[in-house]
Every structure is written in C-alpha cells, then in structure tokens.
CSV table of C-alpha atoms and ligand atoms in Angstrom, one decimal:
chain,number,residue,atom,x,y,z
A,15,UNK,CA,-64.4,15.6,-28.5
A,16,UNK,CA,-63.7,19.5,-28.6
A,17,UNK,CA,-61.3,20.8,-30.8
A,18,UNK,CA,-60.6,24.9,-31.2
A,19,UNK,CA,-58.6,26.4,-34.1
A,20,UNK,CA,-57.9,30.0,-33.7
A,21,UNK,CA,-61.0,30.8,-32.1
A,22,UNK,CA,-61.2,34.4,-31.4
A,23,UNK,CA,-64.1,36.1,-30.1
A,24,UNK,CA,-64.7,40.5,-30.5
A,25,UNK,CA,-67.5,42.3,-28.6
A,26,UNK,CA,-68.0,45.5,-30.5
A,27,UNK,CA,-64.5,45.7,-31.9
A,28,UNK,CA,-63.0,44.3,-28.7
A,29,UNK,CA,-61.0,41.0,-28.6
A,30,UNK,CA,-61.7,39.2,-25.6
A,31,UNK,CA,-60.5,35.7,-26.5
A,32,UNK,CA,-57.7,35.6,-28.9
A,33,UNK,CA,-56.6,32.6,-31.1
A,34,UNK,CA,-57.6,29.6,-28.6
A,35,UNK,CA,-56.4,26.6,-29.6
A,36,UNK,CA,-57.8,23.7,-27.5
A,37,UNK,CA,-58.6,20.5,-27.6
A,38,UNK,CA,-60.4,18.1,-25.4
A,39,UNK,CA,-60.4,14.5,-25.3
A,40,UNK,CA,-63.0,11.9,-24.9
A,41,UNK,CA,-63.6,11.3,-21.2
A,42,UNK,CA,-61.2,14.1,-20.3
A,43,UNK,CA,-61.6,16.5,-17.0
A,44,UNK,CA,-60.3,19.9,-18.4
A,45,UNK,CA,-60.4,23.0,-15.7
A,46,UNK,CA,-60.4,26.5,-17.0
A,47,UNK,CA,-58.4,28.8,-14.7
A,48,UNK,CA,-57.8,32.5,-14.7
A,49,UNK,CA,-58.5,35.6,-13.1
A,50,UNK,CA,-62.2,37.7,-13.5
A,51,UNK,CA,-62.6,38.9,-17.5
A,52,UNK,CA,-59.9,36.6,-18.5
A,53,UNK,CA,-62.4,35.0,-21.1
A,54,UNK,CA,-63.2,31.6,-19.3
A,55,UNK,CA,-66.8,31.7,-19.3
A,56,UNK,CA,-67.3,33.6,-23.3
A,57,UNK,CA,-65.1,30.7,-24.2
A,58,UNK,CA,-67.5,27.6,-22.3
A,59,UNK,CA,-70.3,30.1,-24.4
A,60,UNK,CA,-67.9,29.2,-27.7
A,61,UNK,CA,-67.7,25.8,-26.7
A,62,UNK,CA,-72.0,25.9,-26.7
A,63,UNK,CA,-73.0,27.2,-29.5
A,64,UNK,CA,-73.8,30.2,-27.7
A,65,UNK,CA,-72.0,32.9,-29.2
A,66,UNK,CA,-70.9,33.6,-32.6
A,67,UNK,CA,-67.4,33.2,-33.4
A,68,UNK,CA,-65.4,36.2,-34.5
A,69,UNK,CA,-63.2,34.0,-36.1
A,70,UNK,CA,-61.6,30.4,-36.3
A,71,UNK,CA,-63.4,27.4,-36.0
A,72,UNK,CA,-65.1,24.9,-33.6
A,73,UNK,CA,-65.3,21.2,-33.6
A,74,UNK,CA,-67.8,19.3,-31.2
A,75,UNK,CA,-68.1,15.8,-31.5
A,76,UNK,CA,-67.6,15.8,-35.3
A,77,UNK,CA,-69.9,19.2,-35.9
A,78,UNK,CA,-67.7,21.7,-36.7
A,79,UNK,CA,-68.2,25.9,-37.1
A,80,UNK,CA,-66.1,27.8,-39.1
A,81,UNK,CA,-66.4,31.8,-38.8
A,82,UNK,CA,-66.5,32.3,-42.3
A,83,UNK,CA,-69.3,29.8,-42.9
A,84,UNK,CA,-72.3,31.0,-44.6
A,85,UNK,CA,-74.7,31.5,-42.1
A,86,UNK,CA,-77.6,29.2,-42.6
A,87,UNK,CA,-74.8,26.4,-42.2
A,88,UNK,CA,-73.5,27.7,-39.1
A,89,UNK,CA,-77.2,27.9,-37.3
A,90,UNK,CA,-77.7,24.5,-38.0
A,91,UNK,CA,-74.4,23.2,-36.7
A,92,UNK,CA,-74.9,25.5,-33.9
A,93,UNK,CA,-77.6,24.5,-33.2
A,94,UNK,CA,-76.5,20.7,-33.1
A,95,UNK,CA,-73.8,21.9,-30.9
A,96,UNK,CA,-75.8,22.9,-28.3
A,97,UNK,CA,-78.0,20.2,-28.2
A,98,UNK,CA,-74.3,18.4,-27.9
A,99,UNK,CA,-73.0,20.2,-25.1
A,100,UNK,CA,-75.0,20.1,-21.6
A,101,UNK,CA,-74.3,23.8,-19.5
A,102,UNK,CA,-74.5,24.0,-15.9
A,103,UNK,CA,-74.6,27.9,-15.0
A,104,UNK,CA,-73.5,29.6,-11.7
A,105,UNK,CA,-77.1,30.7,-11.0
A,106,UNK,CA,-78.9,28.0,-11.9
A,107,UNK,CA,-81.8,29.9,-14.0
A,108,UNK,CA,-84.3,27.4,-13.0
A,109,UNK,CA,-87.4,27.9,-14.5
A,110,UNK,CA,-89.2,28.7,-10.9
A,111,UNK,CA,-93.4,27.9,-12.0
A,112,UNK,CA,-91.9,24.1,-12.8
A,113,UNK,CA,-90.9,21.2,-10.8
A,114,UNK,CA,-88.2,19.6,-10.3
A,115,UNK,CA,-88.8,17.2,-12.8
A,116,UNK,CA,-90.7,19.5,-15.2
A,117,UNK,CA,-87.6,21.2,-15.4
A,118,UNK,CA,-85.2,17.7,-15.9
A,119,UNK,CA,-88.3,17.2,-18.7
A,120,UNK,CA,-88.9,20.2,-20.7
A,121,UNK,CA,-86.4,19.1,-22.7
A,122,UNK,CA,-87.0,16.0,-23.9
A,123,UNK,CA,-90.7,17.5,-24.2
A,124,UNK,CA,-90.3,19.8,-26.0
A,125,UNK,CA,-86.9,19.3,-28.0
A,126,UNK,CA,-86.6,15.3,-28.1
A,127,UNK,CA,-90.8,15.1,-28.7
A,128,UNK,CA,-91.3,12.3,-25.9
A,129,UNK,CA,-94.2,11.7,-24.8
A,130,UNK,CA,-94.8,12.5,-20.9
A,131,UNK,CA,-94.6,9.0,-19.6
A,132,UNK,CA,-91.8,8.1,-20.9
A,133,UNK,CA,-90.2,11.4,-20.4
A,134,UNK,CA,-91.2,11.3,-16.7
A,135,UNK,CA,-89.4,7.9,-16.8
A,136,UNK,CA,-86.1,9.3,-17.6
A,137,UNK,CA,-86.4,12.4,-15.6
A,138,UNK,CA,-86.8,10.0,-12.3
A,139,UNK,CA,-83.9,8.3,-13.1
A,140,UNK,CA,-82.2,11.5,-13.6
A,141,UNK,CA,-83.3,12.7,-10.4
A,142,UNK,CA,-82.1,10.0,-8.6
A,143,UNK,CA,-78.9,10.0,-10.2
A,144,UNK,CA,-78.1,13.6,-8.4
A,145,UNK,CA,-79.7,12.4,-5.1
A,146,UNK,CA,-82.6,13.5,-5.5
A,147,UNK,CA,-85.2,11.0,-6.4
A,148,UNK,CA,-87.5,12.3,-3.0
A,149,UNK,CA,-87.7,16.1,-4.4
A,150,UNK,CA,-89.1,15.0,-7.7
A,151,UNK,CA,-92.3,17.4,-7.1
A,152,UNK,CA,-90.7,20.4,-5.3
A,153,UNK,CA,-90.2,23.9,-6.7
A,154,UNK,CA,-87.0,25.3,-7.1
A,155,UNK,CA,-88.0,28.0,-4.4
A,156,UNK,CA,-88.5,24.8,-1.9
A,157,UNK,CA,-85.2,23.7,-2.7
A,158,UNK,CA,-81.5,24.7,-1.0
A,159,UNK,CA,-79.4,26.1,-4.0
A,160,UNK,CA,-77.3,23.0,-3.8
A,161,UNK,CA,-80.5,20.8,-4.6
A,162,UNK,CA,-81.6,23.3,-7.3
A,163,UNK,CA,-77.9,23.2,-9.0
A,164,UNK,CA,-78.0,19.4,-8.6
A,165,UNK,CA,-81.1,19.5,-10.5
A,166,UNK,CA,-80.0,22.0,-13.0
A,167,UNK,CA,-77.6,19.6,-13.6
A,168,UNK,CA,-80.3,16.3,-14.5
A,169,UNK,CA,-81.5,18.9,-16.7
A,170,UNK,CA,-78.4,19.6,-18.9
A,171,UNK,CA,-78.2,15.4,-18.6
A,172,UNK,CA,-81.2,15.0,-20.1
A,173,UNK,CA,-80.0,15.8,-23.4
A,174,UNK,CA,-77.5,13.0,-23.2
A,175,UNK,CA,-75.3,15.2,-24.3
A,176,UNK,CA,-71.4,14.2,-25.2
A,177,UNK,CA,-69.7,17.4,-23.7
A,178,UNK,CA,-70.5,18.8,-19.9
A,179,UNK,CA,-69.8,22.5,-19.5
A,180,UNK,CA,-69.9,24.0,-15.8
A,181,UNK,CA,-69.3,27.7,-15.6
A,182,UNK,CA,-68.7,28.5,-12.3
A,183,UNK,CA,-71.5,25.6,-10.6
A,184,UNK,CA,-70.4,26.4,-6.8
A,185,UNK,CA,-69.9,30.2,-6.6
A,186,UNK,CA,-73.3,31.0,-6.0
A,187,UNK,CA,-73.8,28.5,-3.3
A,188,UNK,CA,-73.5,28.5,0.6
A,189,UNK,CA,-70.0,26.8,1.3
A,190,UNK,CA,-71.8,24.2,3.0
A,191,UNK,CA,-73.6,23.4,0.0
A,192,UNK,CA,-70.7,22.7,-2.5
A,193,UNK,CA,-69.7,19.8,-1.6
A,194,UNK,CA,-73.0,18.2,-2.5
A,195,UNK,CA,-72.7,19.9,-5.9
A,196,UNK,CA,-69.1,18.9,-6.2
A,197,UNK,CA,-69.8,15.0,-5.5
A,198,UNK,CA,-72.1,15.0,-8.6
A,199,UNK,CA,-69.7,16.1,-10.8
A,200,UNK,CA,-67.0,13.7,-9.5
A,201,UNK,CA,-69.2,11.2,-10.6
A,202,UNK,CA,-69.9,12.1,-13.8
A,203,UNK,CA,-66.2,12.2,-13.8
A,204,UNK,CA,-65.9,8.7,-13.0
A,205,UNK,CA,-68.7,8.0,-15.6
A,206,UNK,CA,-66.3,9.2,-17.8
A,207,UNK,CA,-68.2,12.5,-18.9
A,208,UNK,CA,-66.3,14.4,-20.9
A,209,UNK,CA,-65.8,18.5,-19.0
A,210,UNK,CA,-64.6,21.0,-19.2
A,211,UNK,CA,-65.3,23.1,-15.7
A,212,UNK,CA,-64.7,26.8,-14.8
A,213,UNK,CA,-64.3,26.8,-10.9
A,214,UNK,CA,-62.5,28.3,-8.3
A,215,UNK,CA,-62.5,25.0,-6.5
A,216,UNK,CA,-58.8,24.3,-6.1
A,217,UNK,CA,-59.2,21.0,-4.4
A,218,UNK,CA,-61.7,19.8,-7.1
A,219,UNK,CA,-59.7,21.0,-9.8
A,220,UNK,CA,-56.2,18.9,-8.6
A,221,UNK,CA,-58.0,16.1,-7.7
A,222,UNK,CA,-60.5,15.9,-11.2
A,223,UNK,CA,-59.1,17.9,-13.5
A,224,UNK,CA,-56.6,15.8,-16.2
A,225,UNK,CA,-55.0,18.8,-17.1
A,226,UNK,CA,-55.6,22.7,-16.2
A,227,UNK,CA,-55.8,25.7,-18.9
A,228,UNK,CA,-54.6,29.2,-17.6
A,229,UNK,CA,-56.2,31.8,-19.3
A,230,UNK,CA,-55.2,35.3,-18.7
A,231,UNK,CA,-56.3,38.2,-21.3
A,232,UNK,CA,-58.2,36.2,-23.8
A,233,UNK,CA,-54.9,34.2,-24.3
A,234,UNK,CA,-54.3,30.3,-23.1
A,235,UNK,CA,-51.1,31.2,-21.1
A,236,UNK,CA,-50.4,27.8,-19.6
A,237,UNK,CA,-51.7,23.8,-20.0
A,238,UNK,CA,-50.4,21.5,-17.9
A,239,UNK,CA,-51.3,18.3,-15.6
A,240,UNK,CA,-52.7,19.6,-12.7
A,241,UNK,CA,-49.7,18.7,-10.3
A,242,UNK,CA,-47.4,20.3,-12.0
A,243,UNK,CA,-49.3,23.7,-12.6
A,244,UNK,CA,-50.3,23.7,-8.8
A,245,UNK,CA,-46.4,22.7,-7.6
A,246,UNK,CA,-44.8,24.9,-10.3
A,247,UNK,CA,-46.8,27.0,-12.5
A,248,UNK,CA,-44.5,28.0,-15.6
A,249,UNK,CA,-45.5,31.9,-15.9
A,250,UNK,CA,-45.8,35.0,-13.6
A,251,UNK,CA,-49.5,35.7,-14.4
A,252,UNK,CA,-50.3,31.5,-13.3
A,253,UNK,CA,-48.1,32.4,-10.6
A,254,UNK,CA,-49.6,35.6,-9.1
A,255,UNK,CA,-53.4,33.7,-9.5
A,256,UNK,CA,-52.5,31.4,-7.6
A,257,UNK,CA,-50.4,33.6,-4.9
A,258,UNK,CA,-53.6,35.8,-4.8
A,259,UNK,CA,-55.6,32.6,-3.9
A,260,UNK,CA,-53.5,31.1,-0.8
B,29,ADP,P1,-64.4,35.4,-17.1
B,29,ADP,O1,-65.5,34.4,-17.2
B,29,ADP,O2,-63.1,34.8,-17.2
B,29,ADP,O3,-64.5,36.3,-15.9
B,29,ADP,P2,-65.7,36.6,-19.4
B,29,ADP,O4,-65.6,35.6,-20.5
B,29,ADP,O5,-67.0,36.8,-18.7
B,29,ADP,O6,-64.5,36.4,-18.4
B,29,ADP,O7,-65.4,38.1,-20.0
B,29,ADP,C1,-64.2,38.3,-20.8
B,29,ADP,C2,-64.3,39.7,-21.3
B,29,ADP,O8,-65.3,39.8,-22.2
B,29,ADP,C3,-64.5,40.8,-20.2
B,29,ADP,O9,-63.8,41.9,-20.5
B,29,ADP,C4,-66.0,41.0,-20.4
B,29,ADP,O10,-66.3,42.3,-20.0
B,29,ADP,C5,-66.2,40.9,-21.9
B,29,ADP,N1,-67.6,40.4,-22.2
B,29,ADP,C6,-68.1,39.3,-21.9
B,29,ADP,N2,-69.4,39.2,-22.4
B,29,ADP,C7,-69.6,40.3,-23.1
B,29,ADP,C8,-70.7,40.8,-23.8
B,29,ADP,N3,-71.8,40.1,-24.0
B,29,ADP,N4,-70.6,42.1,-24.4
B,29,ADP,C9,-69.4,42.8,-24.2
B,29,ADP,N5,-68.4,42.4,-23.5
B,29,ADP,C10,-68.4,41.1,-23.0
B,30,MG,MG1,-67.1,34.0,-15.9
C-alpha cells in the first residue's frame, strides 16, 4: 500500500530524513518511533503528499512520485496522494465557524462535488462511527479535545481514503481523554485500515502496531515486531528511547 525508495528529504540544504526505505502493507498497523526531530512526522508529511521529496520516490496505492519527475506530473500524483491518505494531526485544526459535521462534509462538498443531502448522509454515519452521532451540530469550541480529535478523524474518513496517517493524535489531549481517541483507532485497526501512527502511546503501540520503525536522525535504525523491539530492542539509540521512557 506504501512503498519508499530512498526517500530523502533537505530543508534548506539540511537532510532531515535520509534514504527511507519503507514499505507498508495492506491492512498493516505500522508505529513510527523515535525521539523529538528524529524525522517521524516530515516523513507521515512524505507519506501525504505534503512535502516535496528531495529525492527518491513514493508509492501510495499504485500512485507513485519520483523526485526527478517533471513537475506537472508530480502535482498531479501528489495530489492524488493526498486525497489517498487521510491525516489525523496532533492539534486537530478544526475549522472552528463549522460543525461538527460541516467539518466531516466539507470535503465531500467541496472536493467529491456531493450534493448536501447526500453528503450529510455520510457525514452522520461517520459521526456515529466515532461515537458521536449526538454532537452532530456542535462547534468544535463546545466540544472536549477528545470529541473534536474523534471528529477530526470522521473528517480524514470521509475521503475514504486507503492509507490513515496519525501524527501524534493524543499528545495534545487531557490523559483522560486518550483513551476515547485511542478506541477509535483500534477500530479502524480491526476494520483493517491500513496506518501508519506516530505516538508516544506505548501500550497502543504493542498491542496495535504489526511491526515498529525506530527512527533516529533521519535514519530508520530499527524494524521489528512490536514484542521483540519492546523485550529487546537491537541498538543503543532504540535502547536509550525507550530507557528515557520507563
Ligand atoms: P519529529 O516529528 O520526529 O519530532 P520532525 O519531522 O518534525 O521530527 O523534524 C525533523 C527535523 O526536520 C527537525 O530537525 C526539524 O527541525 C526539521 N524540520 C521539520 N520541518 C521543517 C521545516 N518546514 N523547515 C525546516 N526544518 C524543518
Ligand atoms: Mg513530530
């Protein structure tokens, strides 16, 4: 479903992620690990058609990116990309002057061309698919942060899209609140969604994940089944992140 060949990505002359080779399966749980500035979320940003790729390419459900494509190409498989790959973002950049189902809609308003009632239609079912059928007419500033990430999520959904990318979907919210946000994605899970999740989540991560990637420096420094990186990770850097956690 995702497949990276020597992706590296520069800011300004700076490599931040270097030669990532990754690939992820259909229906796969993948969890990105590493410490803060190891490259996890500018590589779920690669992953979306979000950034431009310094070099190597990019494979999404059959579109693929090459660097070195001319660039009319590469906006337009870009741009298929991200309509391909649903992002959930740590702050969940609501739009706040919408509803909750204006914002699971705006999408499939504006981008799919559905008409209202039948885009409304979806939305509901959306909604109710994160819990929150009841909240359907609230605005984000009436709803907790674990309601508003829940519906951030329906929004991504909307798209049907064939990759889920969570950078970080708990961090911003009250620990009493992640749970809620954490159930969701467990189901998609078991849906068999294809992710591939950024979190600090340890629990969540060796009970969903079907393998972990280590990232330290821009690099992929370890790939393993979750029980095995957690009992014995291979390297010192794996090592020390995880020492630093406990
Ligand atoms: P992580 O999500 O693992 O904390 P990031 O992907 O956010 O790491 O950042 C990796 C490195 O890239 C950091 O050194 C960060 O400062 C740098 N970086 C990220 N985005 C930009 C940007 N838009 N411009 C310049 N540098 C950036
Ligand atoms: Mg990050």
């Amino acid at each position: 479903m995702i497949r990276t060949t020597e992706l590296s990505k520069s800011f300004h002359g700076v490599e931040v992620l270097r030669s990532i080779d990754l690939g992820v399966a259909a229906r796969e749980i993948v969890v990105l690990l590493g410490p803060s500035g190891s490259g996890k979320s500018t590589l779920l940003r690669c992953l979306n058609g979000l950034e431009e790729l310094s070099g190597g390419s990019l494979e999404v459900n059959g579109v693929r990116v090459d660097a070195d494509m001319p660039s009319r190409r590469k906006r337009s498989s870009f741009r298929e990309i991200r309509r391909n790959a649903g992002m959930v973002f740590q702050q969940f950049n609501l739009y706040p002057h919408k509803t909750a189902l204006g914002n699971v809609i705006e999408s499939l308003l504006t981008v799919k061309k559905l008409g209202r009632a039948e885009a409304e239609g979806i939305g509901e079912r959306l909604l109710e698919r994160v819990g929150l059928a009841d909240k359907k007419d609230q605005y984000p500033s009436r709803l907790s942060g674990g309601q508003q990430q829940r519906v951030a999520i329906a929004r991504a959904l909307a798209m049907e899209p064939s990759v889920m990318l969570f950078d970080e979907p708990t961090s911003a919210l009250d620990p009493e609140l992640v749970g809620e946000v954490l159930e969701v994605m467990r189901q998609l899970a078991r849906e068999g969604m294809t992710m591939v999740v950024v979190t600090h989540e340890m629990k969540f991560a060796r009970q969903v994940a079907n393998r972990i990637v280590f990232m330290d420096g821009g690099v992929v420094v370890e790939e393993r089944e979750p029980e095995d990186f957690f009992r014995d990770p291979r390297s010192e850097r794996a090592r020390k992140f995880l020492n630093q956690l406990s």
